[in-house]
XYZ file of C-alpha atoms in Angstrom:
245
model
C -7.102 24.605 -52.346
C -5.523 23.575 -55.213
C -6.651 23.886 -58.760
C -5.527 22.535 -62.151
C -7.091 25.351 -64.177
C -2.949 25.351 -65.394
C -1.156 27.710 -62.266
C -0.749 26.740 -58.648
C -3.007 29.724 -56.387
C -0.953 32.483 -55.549
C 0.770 31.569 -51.671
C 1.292 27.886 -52.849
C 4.770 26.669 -54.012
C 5.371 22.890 -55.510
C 7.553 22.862 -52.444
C 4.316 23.660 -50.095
C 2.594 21.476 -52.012
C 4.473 18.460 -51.781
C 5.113 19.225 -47.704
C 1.856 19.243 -47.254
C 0.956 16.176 -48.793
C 3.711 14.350 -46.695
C 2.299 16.031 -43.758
C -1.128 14.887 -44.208
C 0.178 11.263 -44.822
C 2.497 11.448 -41.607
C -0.394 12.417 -39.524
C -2.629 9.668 -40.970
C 0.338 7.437 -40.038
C 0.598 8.484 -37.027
C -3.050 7.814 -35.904
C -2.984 4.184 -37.351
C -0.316 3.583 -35.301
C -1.654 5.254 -31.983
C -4.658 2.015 -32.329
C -8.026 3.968 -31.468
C -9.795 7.047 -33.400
C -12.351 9.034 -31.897
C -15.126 10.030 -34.088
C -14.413 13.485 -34.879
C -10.596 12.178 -35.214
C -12.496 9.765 -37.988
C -14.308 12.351 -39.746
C -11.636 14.468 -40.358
C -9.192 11.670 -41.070
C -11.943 10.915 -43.853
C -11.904 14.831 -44.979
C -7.891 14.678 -45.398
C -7.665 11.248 -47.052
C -8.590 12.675 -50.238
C -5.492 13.405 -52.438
C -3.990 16.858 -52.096
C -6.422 17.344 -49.525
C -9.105 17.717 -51.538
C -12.478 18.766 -50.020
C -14.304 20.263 -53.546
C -16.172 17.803 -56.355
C -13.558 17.202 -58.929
C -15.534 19.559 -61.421
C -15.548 22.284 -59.284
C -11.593 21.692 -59.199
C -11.041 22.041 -62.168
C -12.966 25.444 -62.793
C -16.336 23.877 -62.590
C -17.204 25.480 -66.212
C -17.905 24.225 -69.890
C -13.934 22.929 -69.791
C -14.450 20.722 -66.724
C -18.178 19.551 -68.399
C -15.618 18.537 -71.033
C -13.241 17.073 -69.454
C -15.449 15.162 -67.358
C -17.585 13.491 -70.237
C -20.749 15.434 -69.201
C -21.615 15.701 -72.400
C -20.452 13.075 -74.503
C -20.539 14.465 -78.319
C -18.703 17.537 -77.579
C -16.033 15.798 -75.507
C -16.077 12.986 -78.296
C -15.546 15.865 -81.097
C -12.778 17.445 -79.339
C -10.586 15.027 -78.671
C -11.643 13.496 -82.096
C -10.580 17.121 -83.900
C -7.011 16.527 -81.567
C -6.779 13.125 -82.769
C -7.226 14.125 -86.673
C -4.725 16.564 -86.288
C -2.321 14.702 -84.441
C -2.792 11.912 -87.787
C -2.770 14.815 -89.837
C 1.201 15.394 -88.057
C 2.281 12.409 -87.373
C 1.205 9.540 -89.433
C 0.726 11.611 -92.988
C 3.919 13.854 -92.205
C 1.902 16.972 -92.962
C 3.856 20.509 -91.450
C 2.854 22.805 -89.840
C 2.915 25.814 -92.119
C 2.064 24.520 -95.420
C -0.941 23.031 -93.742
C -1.787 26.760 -92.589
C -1.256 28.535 -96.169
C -3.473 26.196 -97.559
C -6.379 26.256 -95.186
C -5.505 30.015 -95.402
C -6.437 29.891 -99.277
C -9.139 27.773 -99.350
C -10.648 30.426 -96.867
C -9.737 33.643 -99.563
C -11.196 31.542 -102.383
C -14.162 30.255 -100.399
C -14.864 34.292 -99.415
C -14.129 35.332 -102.782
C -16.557 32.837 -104.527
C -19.174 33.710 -101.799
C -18.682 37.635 -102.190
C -18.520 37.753 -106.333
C -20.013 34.388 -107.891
C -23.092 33.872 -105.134
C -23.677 37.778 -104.455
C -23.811 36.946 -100.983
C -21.998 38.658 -97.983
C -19.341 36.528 -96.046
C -19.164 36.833 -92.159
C -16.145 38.437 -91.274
C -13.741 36.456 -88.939
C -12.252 38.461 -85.808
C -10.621 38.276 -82.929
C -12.290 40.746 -80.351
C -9.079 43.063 -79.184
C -10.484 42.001 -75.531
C -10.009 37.936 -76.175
C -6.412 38.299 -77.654
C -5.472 40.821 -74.502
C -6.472 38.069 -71.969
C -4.934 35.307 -74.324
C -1.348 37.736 -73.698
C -2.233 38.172 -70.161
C -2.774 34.732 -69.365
C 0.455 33.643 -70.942
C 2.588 36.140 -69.828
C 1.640 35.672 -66.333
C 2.253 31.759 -66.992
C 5.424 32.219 -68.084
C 6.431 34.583 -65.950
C 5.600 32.808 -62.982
C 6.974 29.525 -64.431
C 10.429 31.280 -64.664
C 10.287 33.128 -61.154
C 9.891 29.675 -59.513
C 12.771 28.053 -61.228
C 14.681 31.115 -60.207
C 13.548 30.709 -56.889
C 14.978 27.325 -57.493
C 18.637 28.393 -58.138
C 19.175 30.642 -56.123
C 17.663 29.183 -52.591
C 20.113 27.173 -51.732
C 17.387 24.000 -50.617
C 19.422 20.807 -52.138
C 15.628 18.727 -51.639
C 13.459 21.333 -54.111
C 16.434 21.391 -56.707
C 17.185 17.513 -56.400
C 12.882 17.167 -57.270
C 13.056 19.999 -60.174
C 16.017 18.967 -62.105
C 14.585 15.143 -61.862
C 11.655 16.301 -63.529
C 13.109 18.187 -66.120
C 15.880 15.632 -67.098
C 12.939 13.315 -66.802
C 10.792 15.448 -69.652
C 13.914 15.195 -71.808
C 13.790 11.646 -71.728
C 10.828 11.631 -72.821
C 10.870 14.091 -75.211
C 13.867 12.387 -77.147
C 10.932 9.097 -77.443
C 8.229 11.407 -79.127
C 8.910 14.868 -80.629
C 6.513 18.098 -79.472
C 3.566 17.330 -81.131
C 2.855 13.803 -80.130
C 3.755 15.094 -76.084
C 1.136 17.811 -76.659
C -1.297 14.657 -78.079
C -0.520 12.620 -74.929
C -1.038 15.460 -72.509
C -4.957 16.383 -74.270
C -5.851 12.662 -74.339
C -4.754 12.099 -70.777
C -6.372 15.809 -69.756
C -9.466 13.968 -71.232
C -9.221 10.375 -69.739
C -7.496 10.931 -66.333
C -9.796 13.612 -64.416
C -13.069 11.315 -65.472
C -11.039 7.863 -64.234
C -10.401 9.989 -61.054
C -14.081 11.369 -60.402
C -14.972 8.002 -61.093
C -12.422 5.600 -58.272
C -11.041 8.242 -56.784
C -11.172 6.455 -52.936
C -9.687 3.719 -54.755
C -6.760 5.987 -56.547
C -6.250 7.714 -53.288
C -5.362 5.190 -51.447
C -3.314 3.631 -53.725
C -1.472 6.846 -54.223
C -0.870 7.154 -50.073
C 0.528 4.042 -50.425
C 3.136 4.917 -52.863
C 3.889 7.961 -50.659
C 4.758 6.125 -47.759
C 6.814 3.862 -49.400
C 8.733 7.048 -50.500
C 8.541 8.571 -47.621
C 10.713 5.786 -46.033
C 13.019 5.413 -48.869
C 13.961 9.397 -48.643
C 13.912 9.217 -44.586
C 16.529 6.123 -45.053
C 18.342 8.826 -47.567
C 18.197 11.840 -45.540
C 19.774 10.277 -42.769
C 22.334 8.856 -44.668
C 23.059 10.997 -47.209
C 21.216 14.528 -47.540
C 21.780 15.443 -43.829
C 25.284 15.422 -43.976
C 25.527 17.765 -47.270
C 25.420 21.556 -45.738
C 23.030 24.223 -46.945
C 24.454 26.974 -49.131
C 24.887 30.099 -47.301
C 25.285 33.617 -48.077
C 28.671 35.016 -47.910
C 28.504 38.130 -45.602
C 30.975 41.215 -46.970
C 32.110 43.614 -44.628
């Protein structure tokens, strides 16, 4: 099952991914076409019409925690003060042309004279900021393995030899390029929290009506690349290995 906690399961590739979806949509094509359903062929037609092949609540897809409560709206003045905190720093960026690292230095010494006044003037002892050794171990963990696994699949990528998976992986990346010459880093990063916050919640909310809408696009592609495989794709040959003596 997939999850968008930010990594694919271990076992499941984009490439597996995207077969399967195809594969559920041929099938469903298939038994339109055939002109009866039974009723167990019914039931589990209505299982796999969910996108991805999604059988789980939304929430419990994505992690079913205090994130997803988040993301999901559950409640509404934390999710509100997040995404309002994003948007004041994304103003803070981008419309009053603050930088990064000046912005740090002086939050940095407003902090030293706030725990100097609080220490010397008021008599008073300041809590003590710190990052448990545990929290910044899993932060390196997490992000390691990320990256890692993010560079292993583009790798895999090169050095396959499957013209369909390469064709679908450079689009994409010449496709965040475009982008990214429209809106530098920060504003992308904006986009990406504001739609992390809107999209799951629009989804959980019409998501028989965003399903089938989205089969419908698939099939239309579907027929598009069949039309292209046969008369273009088939006829390129597969890279092979050279065998050596």
């Amino acid at each position: 099952m997939l999850t968008l906690t930010g990594a694919m399961p271990e076992g499941i590739t984009p490439e597996n991914l995207m077969n399967n979806i195809m594969d559920t949509f041929s099938d469903k094509i298939h038994k339109q076409n055939s002109g009866s359903f039974s009723v167990e062929e019914k039931s589990v037609g209505a299982q796999f019409n969910k996108l991805f092949g999604r059988q789980k609540p939304i929430h419990n897809i994505l992690g079913g925690g205090k994130s997803a409560d988040v993301l999901l709206w559950r409640n509404k003045k934390i999710s509100a003060s997040v995404l309002g905190a994003a948007t004041a720093v994304w103003v803070l960026f981008e419309w009053l042309d603050y930088n990064f690292l000046p912005l740090v230095c002086f939050g940095l010494t407003i902090c030293i004279i706030g725990q100097f006044i609080w220490a010397h003037l008021l008599g008073g002892s300041p809590p003590r900021l710190v990052l448990s050794d545990e929290l910044l171990e899993r932060i390196a963990t997490t992000v390691g393995g990320e990256v890692n696994r993010a560079l292993g699949f583009l790798q895999s990528v090169g050095s396959r030899g499957d013209i369909k998976q390469l064709a679908i992986v450079c689009g994409s990346l010449i496709t965040a390029a475009i982008i990214g010459t429209w809106c530098n880093f920060w504003t992308v990063i904006y986009i990406g929290f504001v739609a992390a916050h809107i999209l799951p919640v629009v989804y959980e909310k019409y998501d028989d009506q965003i399903d089938n809408a989205v089969y419908n696009v698939l099939g239309k592609l579907q027929n598009n690349y069949s039309k292209l495989d046969a008369s273009v794709l088939s006829r390129i040959p597969k890279a092979t290995g050279k065998k050596y003596a």
